CSV table of C-alpha atoms in Angstrom, one decimal:
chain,number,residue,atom,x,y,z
A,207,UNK,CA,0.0,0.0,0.0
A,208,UNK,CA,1.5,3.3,-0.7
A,209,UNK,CA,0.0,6.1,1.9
A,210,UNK,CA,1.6,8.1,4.2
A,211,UNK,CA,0.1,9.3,7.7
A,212,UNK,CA,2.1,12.1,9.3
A,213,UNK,CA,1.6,12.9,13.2
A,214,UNK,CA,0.1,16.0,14.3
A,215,UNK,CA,3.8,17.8,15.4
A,216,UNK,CA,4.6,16.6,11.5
A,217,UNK,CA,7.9,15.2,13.1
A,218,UNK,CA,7.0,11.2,12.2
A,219,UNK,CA,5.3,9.4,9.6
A,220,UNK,CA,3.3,6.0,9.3
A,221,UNK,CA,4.0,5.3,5.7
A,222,UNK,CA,2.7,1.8,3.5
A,223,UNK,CA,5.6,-0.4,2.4
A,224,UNK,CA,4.6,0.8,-1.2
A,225,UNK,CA,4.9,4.2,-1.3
A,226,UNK,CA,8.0,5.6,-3.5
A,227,UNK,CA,11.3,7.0,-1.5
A,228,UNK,CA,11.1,9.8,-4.4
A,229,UNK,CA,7.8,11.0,-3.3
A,230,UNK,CA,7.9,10.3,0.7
A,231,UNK,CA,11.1,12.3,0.5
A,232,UNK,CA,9.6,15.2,-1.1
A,233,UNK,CA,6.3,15.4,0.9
A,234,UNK,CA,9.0,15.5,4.1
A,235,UNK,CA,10.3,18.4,2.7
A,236,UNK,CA,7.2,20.3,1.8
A,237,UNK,CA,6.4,19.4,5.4
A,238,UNK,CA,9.4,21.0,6.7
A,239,UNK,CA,10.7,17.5,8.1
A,240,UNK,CA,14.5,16.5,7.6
A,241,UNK,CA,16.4,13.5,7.1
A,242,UNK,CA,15.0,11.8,3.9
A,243,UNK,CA,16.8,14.2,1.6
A,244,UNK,CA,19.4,11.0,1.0
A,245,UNK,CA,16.3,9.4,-0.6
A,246,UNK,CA,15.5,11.5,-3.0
A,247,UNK,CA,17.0,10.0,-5.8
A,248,UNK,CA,17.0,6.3,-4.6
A,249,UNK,CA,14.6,4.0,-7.2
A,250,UNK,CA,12.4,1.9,-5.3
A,251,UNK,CA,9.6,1.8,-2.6
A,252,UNK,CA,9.7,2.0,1.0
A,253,UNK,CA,9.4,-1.7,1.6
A,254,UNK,CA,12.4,-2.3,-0.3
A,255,UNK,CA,14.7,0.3,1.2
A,256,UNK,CA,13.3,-1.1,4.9
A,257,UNK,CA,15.0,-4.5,3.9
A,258,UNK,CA,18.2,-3.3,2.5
A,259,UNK,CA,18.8,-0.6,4.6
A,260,UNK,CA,18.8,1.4,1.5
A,261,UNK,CA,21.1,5.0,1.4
A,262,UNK,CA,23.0,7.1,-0.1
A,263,UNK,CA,25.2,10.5,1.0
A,264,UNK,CA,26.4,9.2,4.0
A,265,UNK,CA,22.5,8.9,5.4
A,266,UNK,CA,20.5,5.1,5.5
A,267,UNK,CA,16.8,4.3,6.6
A,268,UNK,CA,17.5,2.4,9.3
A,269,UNK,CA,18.6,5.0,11.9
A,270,UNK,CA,15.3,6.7,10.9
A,271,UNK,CA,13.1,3.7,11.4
A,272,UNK,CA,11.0,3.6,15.1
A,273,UNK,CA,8.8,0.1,14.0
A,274,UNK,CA,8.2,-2.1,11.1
A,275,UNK,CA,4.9,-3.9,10.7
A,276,UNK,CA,5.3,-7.3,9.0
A,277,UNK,CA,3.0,-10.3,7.9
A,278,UNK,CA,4.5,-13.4,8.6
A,279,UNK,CA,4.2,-15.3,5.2
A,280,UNK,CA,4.6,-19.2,6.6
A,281,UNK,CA,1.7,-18.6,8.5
A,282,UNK,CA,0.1,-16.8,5.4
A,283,UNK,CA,1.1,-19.5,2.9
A,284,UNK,CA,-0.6,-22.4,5.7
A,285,UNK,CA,-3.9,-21.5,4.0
A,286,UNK,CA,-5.4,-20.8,7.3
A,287,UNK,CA,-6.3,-17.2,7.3
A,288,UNK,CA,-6.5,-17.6,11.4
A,289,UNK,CA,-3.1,-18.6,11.7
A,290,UNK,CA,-1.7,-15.2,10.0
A,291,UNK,CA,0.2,-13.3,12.4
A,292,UNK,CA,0.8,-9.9,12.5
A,293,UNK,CA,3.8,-8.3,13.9
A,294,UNK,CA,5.2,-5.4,14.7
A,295,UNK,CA,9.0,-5.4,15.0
A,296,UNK,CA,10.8,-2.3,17.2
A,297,UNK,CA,14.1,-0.7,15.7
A,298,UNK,CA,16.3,-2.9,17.7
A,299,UNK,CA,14.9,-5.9,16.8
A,300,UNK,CA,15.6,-4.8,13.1
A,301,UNK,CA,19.3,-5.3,13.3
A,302,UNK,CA,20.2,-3.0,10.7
A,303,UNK,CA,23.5,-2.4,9.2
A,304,UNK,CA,25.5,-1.4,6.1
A,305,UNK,CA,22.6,-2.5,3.4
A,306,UNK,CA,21.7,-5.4,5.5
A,307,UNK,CA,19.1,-6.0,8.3
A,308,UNK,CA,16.9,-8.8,9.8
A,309,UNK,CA,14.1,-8.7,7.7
A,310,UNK,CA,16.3,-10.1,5.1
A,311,UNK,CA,15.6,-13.7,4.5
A,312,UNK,CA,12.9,-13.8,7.3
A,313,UNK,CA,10.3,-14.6,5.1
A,314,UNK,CA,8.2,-11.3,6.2
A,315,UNK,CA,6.2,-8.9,3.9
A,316,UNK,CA,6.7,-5.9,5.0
A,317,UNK,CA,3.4,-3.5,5.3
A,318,UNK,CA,4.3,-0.3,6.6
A,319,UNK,CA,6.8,1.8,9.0
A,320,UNK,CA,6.9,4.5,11.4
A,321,UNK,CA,9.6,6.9,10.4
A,322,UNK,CA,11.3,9.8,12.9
A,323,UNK,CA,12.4,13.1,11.2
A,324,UNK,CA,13.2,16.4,12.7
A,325,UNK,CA,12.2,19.5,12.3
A,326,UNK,CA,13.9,22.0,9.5
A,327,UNK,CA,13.2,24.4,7.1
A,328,UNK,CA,11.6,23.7,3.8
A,329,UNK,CA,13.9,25.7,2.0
A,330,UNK,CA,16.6,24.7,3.5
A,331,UNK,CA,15.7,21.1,2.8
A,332,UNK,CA,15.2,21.4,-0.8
A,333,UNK,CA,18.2,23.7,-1.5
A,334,UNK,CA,19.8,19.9,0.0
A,335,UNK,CA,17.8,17.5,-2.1
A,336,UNK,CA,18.5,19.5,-5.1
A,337,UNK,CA,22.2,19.3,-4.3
A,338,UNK,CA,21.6,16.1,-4.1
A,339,UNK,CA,20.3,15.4,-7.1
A,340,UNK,CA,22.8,17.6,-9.1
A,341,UNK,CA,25.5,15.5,-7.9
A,342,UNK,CA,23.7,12.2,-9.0
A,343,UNK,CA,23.4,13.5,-12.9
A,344,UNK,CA,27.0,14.8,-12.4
A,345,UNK,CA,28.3,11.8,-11.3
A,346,UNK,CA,25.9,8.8,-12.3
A,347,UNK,CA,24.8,7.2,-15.6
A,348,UNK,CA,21.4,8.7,-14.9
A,349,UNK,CA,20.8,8.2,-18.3
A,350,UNK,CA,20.7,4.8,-19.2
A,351,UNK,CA,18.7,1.8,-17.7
A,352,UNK,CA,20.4,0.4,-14.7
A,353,UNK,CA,19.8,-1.4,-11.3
A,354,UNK,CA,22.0,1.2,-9.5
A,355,UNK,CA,25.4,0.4,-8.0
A,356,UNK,CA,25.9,-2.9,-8.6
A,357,UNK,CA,28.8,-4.0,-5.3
A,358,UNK,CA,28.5,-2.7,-2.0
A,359,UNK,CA,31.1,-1.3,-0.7
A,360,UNK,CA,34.0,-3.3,1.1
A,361,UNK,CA,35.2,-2.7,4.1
A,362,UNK,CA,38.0,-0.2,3.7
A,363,UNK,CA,37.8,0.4,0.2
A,364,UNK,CA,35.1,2.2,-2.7
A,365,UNK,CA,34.3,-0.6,-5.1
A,366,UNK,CA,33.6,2.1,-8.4
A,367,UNK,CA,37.4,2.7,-8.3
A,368,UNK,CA,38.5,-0.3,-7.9
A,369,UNK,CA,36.7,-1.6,-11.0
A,370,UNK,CA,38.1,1.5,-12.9
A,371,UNK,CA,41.5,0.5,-11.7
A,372,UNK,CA,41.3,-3.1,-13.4
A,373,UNK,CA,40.5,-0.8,-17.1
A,374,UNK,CA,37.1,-2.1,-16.8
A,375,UNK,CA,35.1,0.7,-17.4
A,376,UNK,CA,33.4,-0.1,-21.3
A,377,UNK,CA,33.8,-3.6,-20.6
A,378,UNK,CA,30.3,-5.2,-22.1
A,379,UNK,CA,28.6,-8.5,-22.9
A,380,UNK,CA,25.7,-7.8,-25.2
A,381,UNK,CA,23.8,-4.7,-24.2
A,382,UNK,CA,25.3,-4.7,-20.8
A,383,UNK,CA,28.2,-2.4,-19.9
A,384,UNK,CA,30.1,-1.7,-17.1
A,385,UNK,CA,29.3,2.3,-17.0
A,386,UNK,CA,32.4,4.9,-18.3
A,387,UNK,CA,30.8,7.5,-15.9
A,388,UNK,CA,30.9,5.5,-12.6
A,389,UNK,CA,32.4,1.7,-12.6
A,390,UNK,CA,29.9,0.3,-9.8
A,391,UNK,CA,27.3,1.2,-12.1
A,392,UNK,CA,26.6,-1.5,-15.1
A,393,UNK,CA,24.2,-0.1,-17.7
A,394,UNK,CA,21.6,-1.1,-20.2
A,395,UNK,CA,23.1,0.2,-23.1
A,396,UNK,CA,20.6,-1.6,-25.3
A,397,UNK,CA,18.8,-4.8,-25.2
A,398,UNK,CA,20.7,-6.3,-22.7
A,399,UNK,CA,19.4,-9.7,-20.9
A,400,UNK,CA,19.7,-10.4,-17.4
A,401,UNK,CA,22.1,-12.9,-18.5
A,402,UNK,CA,24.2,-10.3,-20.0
A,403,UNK,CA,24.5,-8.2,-17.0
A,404,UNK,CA,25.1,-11.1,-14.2
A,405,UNK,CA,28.4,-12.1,-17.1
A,406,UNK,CA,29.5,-8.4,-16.7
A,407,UNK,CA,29.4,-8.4,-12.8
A,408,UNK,CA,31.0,-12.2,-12.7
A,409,UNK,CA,33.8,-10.7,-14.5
A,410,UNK,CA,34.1,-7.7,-12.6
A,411,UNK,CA,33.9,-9.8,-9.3
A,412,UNK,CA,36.9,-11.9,-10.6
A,413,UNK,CA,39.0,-9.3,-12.1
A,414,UNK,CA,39.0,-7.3,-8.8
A,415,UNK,CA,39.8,-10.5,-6.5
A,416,UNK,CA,42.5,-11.0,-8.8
A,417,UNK,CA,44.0,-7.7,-8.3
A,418,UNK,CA,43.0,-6.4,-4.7
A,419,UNK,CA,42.5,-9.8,-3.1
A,420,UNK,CA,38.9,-8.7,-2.8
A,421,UNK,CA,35.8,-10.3,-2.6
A,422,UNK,CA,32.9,-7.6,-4.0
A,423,UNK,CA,29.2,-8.6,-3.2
A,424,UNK,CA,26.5,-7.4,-5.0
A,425,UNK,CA,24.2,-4.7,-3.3
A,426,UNK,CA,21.4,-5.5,-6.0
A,427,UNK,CA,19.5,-8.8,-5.4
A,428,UNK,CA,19.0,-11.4,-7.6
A,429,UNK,CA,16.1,-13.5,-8.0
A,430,UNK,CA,15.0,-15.7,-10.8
A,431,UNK,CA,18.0,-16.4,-12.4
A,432,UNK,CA,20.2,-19.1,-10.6
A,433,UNK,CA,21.4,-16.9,-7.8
């Protein structure tokens, strides 16, 4: 469901898992309430980002997050509509992290979250998300078809230059490409399969074990295709 419920002082929300980051984001700053200007150009829903942990300019989700609501989906998938639970998970049950939390593999649907922000100025808060925004199309290949960036980053290093530092940025298989803007981005330059992208990423993933000793994982999931 994609709704959002602010509280009378304006300083929380109740938001469905559905609703876009874009457009929770930028009702928080017509509300005068800071600390989702990070989200404004993040693709994706709410639901999603709760799982992941999703962020970006050094500010996440999680440390904003006061509850999740969940349906458990064993007891969903019993058939027995009695036996559906209903939960409501507080912020340090949620275990979140860099990208990760607990709701990840749990086998929960997420409904909808209570979100803290503090009080700013409107202007103020869109001078930032417009910032923001100009840095994304300065530095990101805004312009072509992709899932974001691909690796997360590892502990000590920034994956994007490491990928640039193995010559990999152009590298392609069919339509995919590893991006000549920003390296941890790999771009649909054209008709490219999922098959064509997960090749790109496998090679990437190799090359930069082979020359840093690191293992990258991917900060995209992938479901349906053998992984």
């Amino acid at each position: 469901m994609a709704y959002a419920a602010w509280d009378e002082q304006g300083s929380a929300v109740v938001a469905g898992a559905g609703i876009h980051l874009r457009t929770l984001s930028a009702a928080a700053a017509e509300r005068g309430c800071s600390g989702l200007e990070f989200a404004e150009g993040i693709p994706g829903s709410l639901g999603g980002a709760l799982v992941m942990n999703a962020g970006a300019y050094d500010g996440e989700i999680g440390p904003l997050v006061e509850w999740v609501e969940v349906l458990d989906l064993p007891a969903a998938a019993s058939g027995n509509p009695s036996s559906i639970s209903r939960r409501r998970l507080a912020h340090e049950e949620l275990g979140y992290g860099y990208r990760r939390s607990a709701l990840q593999g749990a086998h929960l649907a997420v409904l909808e979250a209570r979100i803290r922000l503090r009080r700013g100025d409107p202007a103020g808060i869109r001078r930032r998300m417009a910032a923001l925004s100009a840095r994304r199309r300065e530095r990101q290949p805004l312009e072509y078809p992709s899932a974001g960036s691909f690796f997360m980053r590892p502990p000590g290093y920034y994956a994007g230059p490491m990928i640039e530092q193995c010559g990999l940025k152009g590298y392609r298989v069919g339509g995919a490409e590893v991006s000549t803007k920003h390296a941890n981005f790999i771009i649909n330059t054209g008709g490219a399969t999922a098959a064509d992208v997960l090749a790109v990423a496998e090679h990437v993933r190799c090359a930069v074990m082979a020359k840093f000793g690191v293992e990258l994982q991917p900060e995209v999931r992938v479901i349906g295709e053998g992984c």
